[in-house]
Coordinates of C-alpha atoms in Angstrom, one line a residue:
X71 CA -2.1 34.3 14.3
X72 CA 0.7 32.0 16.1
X73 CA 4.4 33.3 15.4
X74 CA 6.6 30.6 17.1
X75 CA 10.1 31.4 17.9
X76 CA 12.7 29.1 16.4
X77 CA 13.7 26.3 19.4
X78 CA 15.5 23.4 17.3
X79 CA 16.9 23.7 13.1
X80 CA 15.4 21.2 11.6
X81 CA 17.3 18.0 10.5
X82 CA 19.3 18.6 7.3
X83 CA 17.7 16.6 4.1
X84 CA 18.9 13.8 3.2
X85 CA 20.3 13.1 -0.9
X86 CA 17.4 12.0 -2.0
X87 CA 14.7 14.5 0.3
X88 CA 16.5 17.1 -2.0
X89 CA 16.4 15.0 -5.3
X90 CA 12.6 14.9 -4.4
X91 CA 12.1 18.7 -3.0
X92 CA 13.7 19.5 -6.2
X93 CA 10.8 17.9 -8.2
X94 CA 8.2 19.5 -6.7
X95 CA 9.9 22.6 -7.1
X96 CA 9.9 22.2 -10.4
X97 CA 6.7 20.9 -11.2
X98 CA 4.4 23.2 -13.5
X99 CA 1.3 20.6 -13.0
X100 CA -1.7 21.1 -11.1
X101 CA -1.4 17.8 -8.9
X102 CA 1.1 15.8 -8.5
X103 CA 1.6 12.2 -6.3
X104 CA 4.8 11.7 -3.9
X105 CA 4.8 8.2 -3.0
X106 CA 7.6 7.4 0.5
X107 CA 7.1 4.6 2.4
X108 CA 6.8 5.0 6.1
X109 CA 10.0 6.1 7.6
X110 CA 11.4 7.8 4.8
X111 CA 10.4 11.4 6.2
X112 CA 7.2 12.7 3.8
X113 CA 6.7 15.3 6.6
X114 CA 10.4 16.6 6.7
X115 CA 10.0 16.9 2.7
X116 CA 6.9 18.9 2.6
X117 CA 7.6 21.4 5.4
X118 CA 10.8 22.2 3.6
X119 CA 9.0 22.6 0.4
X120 CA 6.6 25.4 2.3
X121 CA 9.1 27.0 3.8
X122 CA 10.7 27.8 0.2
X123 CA 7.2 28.5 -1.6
X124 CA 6.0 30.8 1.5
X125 CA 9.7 32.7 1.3
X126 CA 10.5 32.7 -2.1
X127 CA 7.1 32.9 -3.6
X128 CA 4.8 34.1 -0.9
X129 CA 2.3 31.7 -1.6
X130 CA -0.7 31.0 1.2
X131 CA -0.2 27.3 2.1
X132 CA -2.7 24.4 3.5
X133 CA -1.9 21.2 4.7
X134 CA -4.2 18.8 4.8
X135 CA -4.8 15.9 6.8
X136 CA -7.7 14.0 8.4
X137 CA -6.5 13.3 12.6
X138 CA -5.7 15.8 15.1
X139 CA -2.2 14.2 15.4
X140 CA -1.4 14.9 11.5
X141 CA -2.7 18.6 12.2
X142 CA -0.1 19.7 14.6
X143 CA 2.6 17.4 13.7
X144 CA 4.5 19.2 10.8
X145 CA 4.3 22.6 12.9
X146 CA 6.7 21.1 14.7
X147 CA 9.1 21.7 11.8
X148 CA 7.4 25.2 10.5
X149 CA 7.9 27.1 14.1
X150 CA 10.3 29.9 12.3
X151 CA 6.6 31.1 9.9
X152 CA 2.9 32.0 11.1
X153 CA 0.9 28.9 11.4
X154 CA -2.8 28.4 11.4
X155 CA -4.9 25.6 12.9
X156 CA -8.4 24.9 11.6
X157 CA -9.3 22.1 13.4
X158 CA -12.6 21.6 15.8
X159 CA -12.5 24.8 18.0
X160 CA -9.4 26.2 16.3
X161 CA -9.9 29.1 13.5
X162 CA -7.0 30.2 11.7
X163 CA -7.0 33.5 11.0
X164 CA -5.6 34.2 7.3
X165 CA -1.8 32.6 8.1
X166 CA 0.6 32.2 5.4
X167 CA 0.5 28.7 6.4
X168 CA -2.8 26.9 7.7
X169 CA -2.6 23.2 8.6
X170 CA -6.4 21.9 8.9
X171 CA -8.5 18.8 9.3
X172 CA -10.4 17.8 6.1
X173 CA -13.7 17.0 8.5
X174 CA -13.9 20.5 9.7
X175 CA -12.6 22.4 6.7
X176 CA -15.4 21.3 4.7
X177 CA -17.7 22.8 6.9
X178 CA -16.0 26.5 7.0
X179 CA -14.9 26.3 3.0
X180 CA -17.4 29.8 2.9
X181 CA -15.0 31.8 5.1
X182 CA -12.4 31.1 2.4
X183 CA -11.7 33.3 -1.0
X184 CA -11.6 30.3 -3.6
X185 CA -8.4 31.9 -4.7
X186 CA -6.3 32.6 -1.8
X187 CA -4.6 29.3 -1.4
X188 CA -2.0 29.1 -3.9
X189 CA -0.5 25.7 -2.5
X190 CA -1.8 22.4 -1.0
X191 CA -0.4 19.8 1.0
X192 CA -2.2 16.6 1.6
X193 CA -0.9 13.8 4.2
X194 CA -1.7 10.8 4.1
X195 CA -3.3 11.1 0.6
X196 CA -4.0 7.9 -0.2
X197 CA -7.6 9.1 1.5
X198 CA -7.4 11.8 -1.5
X199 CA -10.2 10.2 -3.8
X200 CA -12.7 10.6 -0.5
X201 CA -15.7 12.8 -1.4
X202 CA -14.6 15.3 1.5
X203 CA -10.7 15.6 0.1
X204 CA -12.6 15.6 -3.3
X205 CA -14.5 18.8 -2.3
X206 CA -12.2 20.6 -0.3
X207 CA -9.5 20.6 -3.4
X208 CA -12.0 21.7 -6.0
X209 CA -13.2 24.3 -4.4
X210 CA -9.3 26.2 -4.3
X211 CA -9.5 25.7 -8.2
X212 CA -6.5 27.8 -8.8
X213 CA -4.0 25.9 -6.1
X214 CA -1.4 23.3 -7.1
X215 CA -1.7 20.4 -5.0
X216 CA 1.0 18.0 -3.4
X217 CA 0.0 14.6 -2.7
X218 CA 2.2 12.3 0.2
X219 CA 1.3 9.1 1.5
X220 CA 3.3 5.7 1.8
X221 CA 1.1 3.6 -0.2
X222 CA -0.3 4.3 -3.5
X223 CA -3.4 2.8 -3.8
X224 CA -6.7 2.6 -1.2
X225 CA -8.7 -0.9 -0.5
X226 CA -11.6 0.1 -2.1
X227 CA -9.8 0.2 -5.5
X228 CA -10.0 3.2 -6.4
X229 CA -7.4 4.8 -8.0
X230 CA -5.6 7.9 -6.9
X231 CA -5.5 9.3 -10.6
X232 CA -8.8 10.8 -10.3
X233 CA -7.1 13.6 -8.1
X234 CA -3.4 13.2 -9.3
X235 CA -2.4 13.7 -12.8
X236 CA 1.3 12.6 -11.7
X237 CA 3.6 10.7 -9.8
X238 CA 6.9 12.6 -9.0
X239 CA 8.3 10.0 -6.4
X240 CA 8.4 6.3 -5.5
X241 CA 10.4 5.0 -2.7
X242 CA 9.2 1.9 -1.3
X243 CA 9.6 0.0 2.0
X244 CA 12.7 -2.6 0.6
X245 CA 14.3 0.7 -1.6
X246 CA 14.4 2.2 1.9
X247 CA 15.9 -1.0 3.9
X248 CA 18.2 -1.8 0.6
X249 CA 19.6 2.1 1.1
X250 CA 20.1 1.6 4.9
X251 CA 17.1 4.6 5.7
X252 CA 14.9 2.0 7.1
X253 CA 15.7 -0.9 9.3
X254 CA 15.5 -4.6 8.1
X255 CA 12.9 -6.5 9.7
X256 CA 12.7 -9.5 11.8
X257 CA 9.2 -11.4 11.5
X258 CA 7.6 -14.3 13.7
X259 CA 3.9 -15.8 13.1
X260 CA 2.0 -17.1 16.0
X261 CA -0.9 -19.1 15.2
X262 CA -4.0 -18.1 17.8
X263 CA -7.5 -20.1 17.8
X264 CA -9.4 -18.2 15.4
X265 CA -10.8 -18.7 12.2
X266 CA -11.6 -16.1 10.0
X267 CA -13.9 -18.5 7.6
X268 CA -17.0 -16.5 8.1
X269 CA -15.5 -12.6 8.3
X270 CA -16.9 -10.8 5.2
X271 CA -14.6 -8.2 3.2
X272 CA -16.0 -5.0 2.9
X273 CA -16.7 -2.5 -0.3
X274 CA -13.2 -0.6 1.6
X275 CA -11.2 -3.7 0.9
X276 CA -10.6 -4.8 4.4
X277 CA -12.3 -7.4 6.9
X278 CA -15.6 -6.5 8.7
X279 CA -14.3 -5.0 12.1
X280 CA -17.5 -6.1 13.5
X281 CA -16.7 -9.5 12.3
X282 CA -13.2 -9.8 12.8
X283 CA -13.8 -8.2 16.6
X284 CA -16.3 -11.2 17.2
X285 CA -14.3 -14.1 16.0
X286 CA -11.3 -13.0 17.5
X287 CA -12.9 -12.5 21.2
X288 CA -10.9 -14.2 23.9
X289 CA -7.3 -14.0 22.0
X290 CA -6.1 -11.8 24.5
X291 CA -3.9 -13.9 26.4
X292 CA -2.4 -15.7 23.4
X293 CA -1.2 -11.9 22.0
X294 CA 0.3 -11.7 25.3
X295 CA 1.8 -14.9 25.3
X296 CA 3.4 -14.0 21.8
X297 CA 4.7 -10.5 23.4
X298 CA 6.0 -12.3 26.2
X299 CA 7.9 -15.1 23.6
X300 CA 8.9 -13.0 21.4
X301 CA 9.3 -9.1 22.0
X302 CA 12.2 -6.9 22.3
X303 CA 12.1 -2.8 23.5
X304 CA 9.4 -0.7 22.8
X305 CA 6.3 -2.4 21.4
X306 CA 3.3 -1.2 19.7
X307 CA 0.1 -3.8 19.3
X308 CA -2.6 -3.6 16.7
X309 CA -5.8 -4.6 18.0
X310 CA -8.8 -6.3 16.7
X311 CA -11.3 -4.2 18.9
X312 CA -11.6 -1.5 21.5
X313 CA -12.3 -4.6 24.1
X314 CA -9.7 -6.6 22.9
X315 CA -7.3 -3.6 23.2
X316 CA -8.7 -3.3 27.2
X317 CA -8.2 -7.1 27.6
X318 CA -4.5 -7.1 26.3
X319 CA -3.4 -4.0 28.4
X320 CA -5.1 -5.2 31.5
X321 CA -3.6 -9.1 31.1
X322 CA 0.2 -6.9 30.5
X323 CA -0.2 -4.9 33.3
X324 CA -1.1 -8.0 35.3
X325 CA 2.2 -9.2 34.7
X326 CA 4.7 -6.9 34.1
X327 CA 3.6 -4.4 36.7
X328 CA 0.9 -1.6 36.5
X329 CA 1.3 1.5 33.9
X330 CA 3.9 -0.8 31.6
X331 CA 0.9 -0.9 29.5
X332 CA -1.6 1.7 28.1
X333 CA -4.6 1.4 26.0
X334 CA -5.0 4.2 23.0
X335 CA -8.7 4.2 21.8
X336 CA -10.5 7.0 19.5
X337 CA -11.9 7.7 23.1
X338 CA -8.7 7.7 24.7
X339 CA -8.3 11.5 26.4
X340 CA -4.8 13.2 26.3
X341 CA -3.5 11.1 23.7
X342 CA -0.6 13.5 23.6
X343 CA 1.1 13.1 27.0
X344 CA 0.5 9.0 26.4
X345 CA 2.8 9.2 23.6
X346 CA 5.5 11.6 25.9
X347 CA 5.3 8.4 28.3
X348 CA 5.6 6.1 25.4
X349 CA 9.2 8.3 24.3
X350 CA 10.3 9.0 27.6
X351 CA 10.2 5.2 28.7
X352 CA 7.4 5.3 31.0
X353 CA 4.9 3.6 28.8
X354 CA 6.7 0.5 27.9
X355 CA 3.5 -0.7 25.1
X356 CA 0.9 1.1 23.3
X357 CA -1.8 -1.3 23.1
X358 CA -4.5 0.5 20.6
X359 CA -7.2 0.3 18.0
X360 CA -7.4 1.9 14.9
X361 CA -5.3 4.6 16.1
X362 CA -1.3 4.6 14.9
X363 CA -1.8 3.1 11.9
X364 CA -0.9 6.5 10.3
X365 CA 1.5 9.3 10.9
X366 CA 2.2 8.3 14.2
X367 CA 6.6 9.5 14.5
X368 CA 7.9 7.1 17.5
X369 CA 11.2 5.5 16.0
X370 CA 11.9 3.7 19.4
X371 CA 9.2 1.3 18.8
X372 CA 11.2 -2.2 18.2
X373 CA 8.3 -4.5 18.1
X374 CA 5.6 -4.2 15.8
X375 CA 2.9 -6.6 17.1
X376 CA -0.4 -7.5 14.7
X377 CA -3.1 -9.0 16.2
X378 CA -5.4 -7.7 14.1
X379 CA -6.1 -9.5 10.9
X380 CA -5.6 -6.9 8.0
X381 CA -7.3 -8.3 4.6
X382 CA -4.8 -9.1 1.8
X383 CA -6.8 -6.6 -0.4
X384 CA -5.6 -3.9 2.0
X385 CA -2.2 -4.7 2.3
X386 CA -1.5 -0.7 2.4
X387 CA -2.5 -0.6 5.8
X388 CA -0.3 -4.0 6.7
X389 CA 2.4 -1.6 5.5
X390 CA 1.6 1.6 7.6
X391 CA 1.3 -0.5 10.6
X392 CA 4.7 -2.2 10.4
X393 CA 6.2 0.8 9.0
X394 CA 5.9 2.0 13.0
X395 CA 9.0 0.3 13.3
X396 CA 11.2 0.8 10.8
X397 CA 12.5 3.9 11.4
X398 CA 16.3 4.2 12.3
X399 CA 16.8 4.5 16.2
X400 CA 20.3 4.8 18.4
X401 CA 20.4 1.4 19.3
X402 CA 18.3 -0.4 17.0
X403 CA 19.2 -2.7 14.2
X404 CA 15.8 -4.4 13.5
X405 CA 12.4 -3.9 13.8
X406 CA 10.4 -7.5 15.2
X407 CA 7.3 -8.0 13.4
X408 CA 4.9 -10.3 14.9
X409 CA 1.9 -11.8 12.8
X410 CA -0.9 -13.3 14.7
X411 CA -2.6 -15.5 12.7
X412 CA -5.7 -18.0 12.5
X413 CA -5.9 -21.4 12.3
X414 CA -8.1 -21.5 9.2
X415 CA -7.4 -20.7 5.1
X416 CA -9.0 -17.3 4.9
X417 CA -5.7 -15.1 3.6
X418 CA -4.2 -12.5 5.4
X419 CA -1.5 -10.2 5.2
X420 CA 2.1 -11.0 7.0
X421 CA 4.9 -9.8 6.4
X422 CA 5.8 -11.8 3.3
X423 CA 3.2 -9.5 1.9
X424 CA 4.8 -6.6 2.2
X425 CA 8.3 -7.8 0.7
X426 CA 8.0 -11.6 0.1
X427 CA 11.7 -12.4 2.0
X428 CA 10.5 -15.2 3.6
X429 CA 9.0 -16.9 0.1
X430 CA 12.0 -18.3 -1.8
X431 CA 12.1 -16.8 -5.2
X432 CA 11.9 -19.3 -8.2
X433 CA 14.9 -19.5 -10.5
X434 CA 13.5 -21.0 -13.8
X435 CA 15.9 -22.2 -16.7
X436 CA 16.0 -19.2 -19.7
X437 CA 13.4 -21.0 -22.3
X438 CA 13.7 -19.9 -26.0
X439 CA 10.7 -18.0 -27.2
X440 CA 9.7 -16.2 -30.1
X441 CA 8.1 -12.5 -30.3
X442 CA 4.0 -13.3 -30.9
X443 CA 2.6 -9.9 -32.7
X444 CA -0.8 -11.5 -32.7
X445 CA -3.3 -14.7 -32.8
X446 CA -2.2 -15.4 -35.8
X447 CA 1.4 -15.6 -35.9
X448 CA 2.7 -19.1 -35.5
X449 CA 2.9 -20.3 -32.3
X450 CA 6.7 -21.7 -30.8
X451 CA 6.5 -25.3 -29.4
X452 CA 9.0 -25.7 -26.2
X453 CA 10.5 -28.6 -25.7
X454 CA 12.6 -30.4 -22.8
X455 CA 14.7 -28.3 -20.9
X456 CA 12.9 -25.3 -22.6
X457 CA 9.7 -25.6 -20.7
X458 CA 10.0 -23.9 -16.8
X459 CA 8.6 -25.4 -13.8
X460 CA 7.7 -22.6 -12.0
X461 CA 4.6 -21.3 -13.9
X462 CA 1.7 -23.0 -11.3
X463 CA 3.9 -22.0 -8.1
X464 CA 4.0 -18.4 -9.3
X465 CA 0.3 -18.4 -9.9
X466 CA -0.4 -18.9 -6.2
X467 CA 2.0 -16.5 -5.2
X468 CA 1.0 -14.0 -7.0
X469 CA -0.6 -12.1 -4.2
X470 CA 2.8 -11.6 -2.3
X471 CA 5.6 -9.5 -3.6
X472 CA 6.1 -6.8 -6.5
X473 CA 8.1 -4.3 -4.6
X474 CA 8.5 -3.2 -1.2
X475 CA 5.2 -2.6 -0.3
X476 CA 3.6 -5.1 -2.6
X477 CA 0.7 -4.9 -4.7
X478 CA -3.5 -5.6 -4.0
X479 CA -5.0 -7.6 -6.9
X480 CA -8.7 -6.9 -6.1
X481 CA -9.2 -10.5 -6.1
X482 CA -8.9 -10.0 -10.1
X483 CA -8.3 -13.7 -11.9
X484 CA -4.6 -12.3 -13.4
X485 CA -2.6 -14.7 -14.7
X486 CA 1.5 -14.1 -13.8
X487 CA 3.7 -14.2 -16.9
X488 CA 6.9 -15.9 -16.8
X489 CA 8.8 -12.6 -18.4
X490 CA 7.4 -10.7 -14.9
X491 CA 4.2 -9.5 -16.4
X492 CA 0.3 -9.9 -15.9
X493 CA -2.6 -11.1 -18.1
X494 CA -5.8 -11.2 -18.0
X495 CA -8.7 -12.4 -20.8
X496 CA -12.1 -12.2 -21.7
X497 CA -14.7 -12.0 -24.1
X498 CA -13.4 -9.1 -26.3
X499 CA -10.4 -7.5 -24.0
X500 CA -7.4 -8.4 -23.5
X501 CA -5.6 -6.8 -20.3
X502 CA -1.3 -7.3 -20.4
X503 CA 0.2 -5.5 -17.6
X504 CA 4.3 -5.3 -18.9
X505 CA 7.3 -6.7 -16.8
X506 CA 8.4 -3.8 -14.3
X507 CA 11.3 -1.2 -15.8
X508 CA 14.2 -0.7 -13.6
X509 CA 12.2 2.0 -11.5
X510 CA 9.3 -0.7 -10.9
X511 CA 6.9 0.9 -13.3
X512 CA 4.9 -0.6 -16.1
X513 CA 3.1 -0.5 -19.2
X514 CA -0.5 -1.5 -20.0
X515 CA -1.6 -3.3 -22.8
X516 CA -5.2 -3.0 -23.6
X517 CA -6.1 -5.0 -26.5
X518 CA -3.7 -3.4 -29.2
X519 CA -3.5 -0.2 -27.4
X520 CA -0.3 1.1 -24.9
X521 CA -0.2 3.7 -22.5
X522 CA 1.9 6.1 -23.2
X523 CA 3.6 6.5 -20.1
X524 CA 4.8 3.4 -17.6
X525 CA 3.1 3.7 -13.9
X526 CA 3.3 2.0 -10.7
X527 CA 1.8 -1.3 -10.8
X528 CA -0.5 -0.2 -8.4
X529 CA -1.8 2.4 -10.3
X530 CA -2.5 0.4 -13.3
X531 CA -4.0 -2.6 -11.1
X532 CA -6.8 -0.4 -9.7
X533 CA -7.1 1.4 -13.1
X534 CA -8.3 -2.1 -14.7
X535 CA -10.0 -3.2 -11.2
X536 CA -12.4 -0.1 -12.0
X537 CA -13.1 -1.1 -15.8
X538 CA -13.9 -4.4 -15.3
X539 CA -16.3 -2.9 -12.5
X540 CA -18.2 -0.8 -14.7
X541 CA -17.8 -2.7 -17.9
X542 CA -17.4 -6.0 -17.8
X543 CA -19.2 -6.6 -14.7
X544 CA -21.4 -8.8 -16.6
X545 CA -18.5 -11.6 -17.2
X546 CA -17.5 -11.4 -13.4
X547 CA -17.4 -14.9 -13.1
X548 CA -14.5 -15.0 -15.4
X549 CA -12.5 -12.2 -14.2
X550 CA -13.7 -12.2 -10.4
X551 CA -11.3 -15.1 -8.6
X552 CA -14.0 -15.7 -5.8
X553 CA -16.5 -16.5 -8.6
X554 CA -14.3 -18.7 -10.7
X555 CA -12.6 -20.6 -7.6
X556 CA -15.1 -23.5 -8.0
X557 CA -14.2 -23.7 -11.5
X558 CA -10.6 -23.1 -11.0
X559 CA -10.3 -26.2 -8.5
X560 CA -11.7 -28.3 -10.6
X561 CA -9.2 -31.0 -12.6
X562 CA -7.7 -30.4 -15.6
X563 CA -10.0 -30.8 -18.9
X564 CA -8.9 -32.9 -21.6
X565 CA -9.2 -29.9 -23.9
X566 CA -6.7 -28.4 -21.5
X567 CA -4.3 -31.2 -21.7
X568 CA -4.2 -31.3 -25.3
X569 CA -3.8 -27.6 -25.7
X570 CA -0.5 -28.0 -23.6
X571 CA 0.3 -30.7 -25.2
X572 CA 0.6 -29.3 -28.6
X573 CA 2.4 -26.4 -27.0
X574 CA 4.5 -28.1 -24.7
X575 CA 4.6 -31.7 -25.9
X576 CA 7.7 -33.0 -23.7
X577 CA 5.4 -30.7 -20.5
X578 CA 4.7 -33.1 -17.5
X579 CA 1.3 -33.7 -16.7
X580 CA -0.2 -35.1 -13.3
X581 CA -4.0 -35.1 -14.5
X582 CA -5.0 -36.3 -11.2
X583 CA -3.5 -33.3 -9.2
X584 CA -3.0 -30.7 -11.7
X585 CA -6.6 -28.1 -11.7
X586 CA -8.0 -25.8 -14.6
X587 CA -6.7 -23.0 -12.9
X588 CA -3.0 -24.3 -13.1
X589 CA -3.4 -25.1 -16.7
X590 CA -4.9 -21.8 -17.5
X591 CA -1.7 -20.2 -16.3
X592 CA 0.8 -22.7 -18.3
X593 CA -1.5 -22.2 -21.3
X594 CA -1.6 -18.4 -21.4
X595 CA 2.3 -18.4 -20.4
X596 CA 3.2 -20.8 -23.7
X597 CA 0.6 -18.1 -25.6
X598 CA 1.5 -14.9 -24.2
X599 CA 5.4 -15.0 -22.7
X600 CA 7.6 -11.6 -24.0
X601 CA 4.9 -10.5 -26.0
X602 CA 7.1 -7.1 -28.7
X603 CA 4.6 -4.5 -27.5
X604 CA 6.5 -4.0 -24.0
X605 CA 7.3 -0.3 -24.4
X606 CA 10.9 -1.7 -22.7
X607 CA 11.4 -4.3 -25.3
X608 CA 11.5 -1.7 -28.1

């Protein structure tokens, strides 16, 4: 057992740590989700939370994480109770509080009473819906489980609601920066000679590392190039590969003098005095791979440099990365971001992805429309001024912003509504996704049926990713956008044009630029806009 003596109170919570420790405090559920973006102190909130359980309720507690660093790093705030560590050669030893690695808890689950755990913690749990996590919590059947992570949703679409039946939180990246908890960023995009046209996405939802590492060989000294232009204070880089990482950190030392500099692989030994160096001022950049993209506490860093390309279906971990920097620091007033990106079309995220300030918002004119309750009801005609220009510009941004730390489509065909909403159609569904509430939430509209309770967009988008999976799979081409691009590019059909035309007849045309895609959108806009079934219209 390992009593620590109290060194250092911990910070006092801030308003809304309390509004949230509250919640969970009073939650009667079995497993609830609390969703902070990076910087907004998920750690601070949980340990608190354990502290009052262990006290008040002497409950056993586990925290669960998945990387040595997430194991030891909210003992830090937990010295004043027992602590456990199960975690490679490290056994607890029945603790009050245990904090464990999911990779070698699931190996010693038979030295556990099922019941004995009354509470559990996960970090990071956006990993949640992993077998591993999957079998861990199911085995303590009778523990109520707390869920934190900075981004609600996982690149391989699955949705978090097979392990969470709630969602107690939400606090994104731009609510953080709008309350002054997280620092505004800065963002610059350097263009480097690669091109991502032949890197594959994977069933995880990001790029092929094997692929990205092989077309992005030999851009070390352009990353440099763009530190050198364009960085301020303490920098963290984002790799594309382990030799890559090597190259970078060799070509930096080169220059600014030896030990500025270090490389952080999973190989990397003491890992833990690096990041001493790193605070202290030693280490001036932490060049790495795969290896701070989560959990990682170093508010000095001022630079957040990407020179990794991150998939736009995985714009999570875009977040986590950048979120390195946002955290408020003596001295700081911005965080840099800087995007290295290719030279060819393949999409990837920046920072526009994450909250879209560098994409001007449209501001169409207010057009008069009726309520539709179904097919049948007549259908309004707009006319002149009533008709907005926005609708084909919106459909090609549509993979940008929703909130904070945006949202990942799954390359689904959805079609962006004027009134802020989604749609997507095909043979026998209908899928309307509702324009946000106030807190950023939404209803979904499946055929004639609501939810019954508004969600995170996220949530909702991964719920329908995974129907049209195992359901609809056989109309893919319809829904999938990859599939349908060929069709989608072609030029407008006369069918097309006299749909709009009868719905729109004052709409301007240009049927030598304008594709089927583009009139799809205007056409299911003039069908569908401020349909009566949003739950928030009633």
């Amino acid at each position: 057992m390992k009593s620590n003596n109290i060194r250092d109170s911990p910070p006092p919570l801030r308003d809304y740590q309390q509004v949230d420790l509250a919640k969970m405090q009073n939650y009667e559920g079995r497993a609830a989700l609390m969703v902070l973006a990076t910087g907004l102190g998920k750690t601070r909130i949980y340990t608190e939370y354990i502290r009052w359980d262990v006290l008040n309720n002497n409950h056993n507690c586990l925290i669960l994480s998945h990387r040595e660093e997430l194991v030891y790093q909210p003992l830090t705030y937990l010295e004043d109770l027992p602590c456990g560590v199960d975690l490679a050669g490290k056994h607890a030893h029945g603790e009050p509080v245990i904090s464990a690695s999911v990779q070698s808890l699931v190996g010693r689950l038979d030295k556990y009473n099922p019941y004995e755990i009354d509470t559990i913690i996960v970090d990071e749990a956006h990993h949640a819906a992993a077998p591993t996590y999957r079998r861990v919590l199911e085995y303590f059947p009778s523990a109520q489980i707390f869920g934190f992570t900075g981004t609600a949703h996982r690149g391989d679409g699955v949705g978090l609601s097979c392990v969470f039946d709630d969602i107690l939180t939400e606090r994104d990246t731009l609510w953080g920066i709008d309350n002054g908890y997280l620092l505004p960023m800065e963002c610059r995009q350097v263009t480097l000679k690669y091109d991502m046209g032949s890197v594959k996405i994977e069933e995880d939802g990001d790029y092929n590392q094997a692929d990205i590492a092989r077309v992005m060989s030999g851009t070390a000294a352009g990353v440099v190039e763009a530190y050198s232009k364009y960085a301020r204070g303490p920098t963290i880089i984002f790799g594309s590969s382990v030799g890559e990482v090597k190259d970078i950190t060799a070509m930096l030392n080169k220059k600014y003098g030896r030990g500025v500099a270090v490389a952080v692989t999973a190989n990397t030994p003491n890992r833990a005095q690096i990041l001493e160096a790193f605070r202290l001022g030693i280490v001036k950049i932490l060049v790495n791979f795969g290896i701070f993209t989560e959990g990682t506490d170093l508010p000095m860093i001022e630079t957040v440099l990407i020179a990794r390309p991150v998939a736009p279906t995985n714009v999570g971990l875009y977040a986590q990365m950048v979120g390195r920097g946002l955290r408020l620091y003596p001295g700081k007033t911005s965080c840099m971001v800087i995007d290295c990106v290719g030279i060819s079309d393949n999409p990837i995220c920046t920072a526009a992805s994450l909250i879209g300030k560098d994409v001007p918002t449209p501001k169409p004119e207010k057009a008069k429309q009726e309520k539709i309750e179904d097919e049948e009801e007549k259908i309004e005609v707009l006319r002149g001024s009533e008709i907005p220009d926005t609708w084909i510009k919106k459909e090609l941004e549509v993979d940008i912003v929703e909130k904070g730390v945006g949202v990942d489509l799954h390359d689904v065909a959805w079609i962006k509504l004027e009134n802020g909403g989604y749609l997507l159609q095909i043979p026998g569904v209908t899928y309307r996704i509702s324009k946000p509430l106030i807190d950023g939430n939404v209803y979904l509209h499946k055929n004639k049926t609501c939810s019954k309770m508004p969600m995170p967009t996220q949530f909702i988008l991964d719920w329908v990713y995974q129907d049209l999976k195992q359901k609809h799979a056989n109309v893919s081409y319809l829904w999938n956008k990859s599939e349908r691009r060929r069709w989608d590019n072609q030029l407008v059909s006369a069918e097309q044009i006299s749909l709009i035309k009868r719905l729109a007849p004052d709409y301007k045309i240009n049927s030598r630029k304008m594709t089927r895609g583009d009139a799809s959108s205007i056409i299911q806009n003039l069908l569908h806009v401020q349909k009566p079934e949003d739950k928030q219209d009633a």
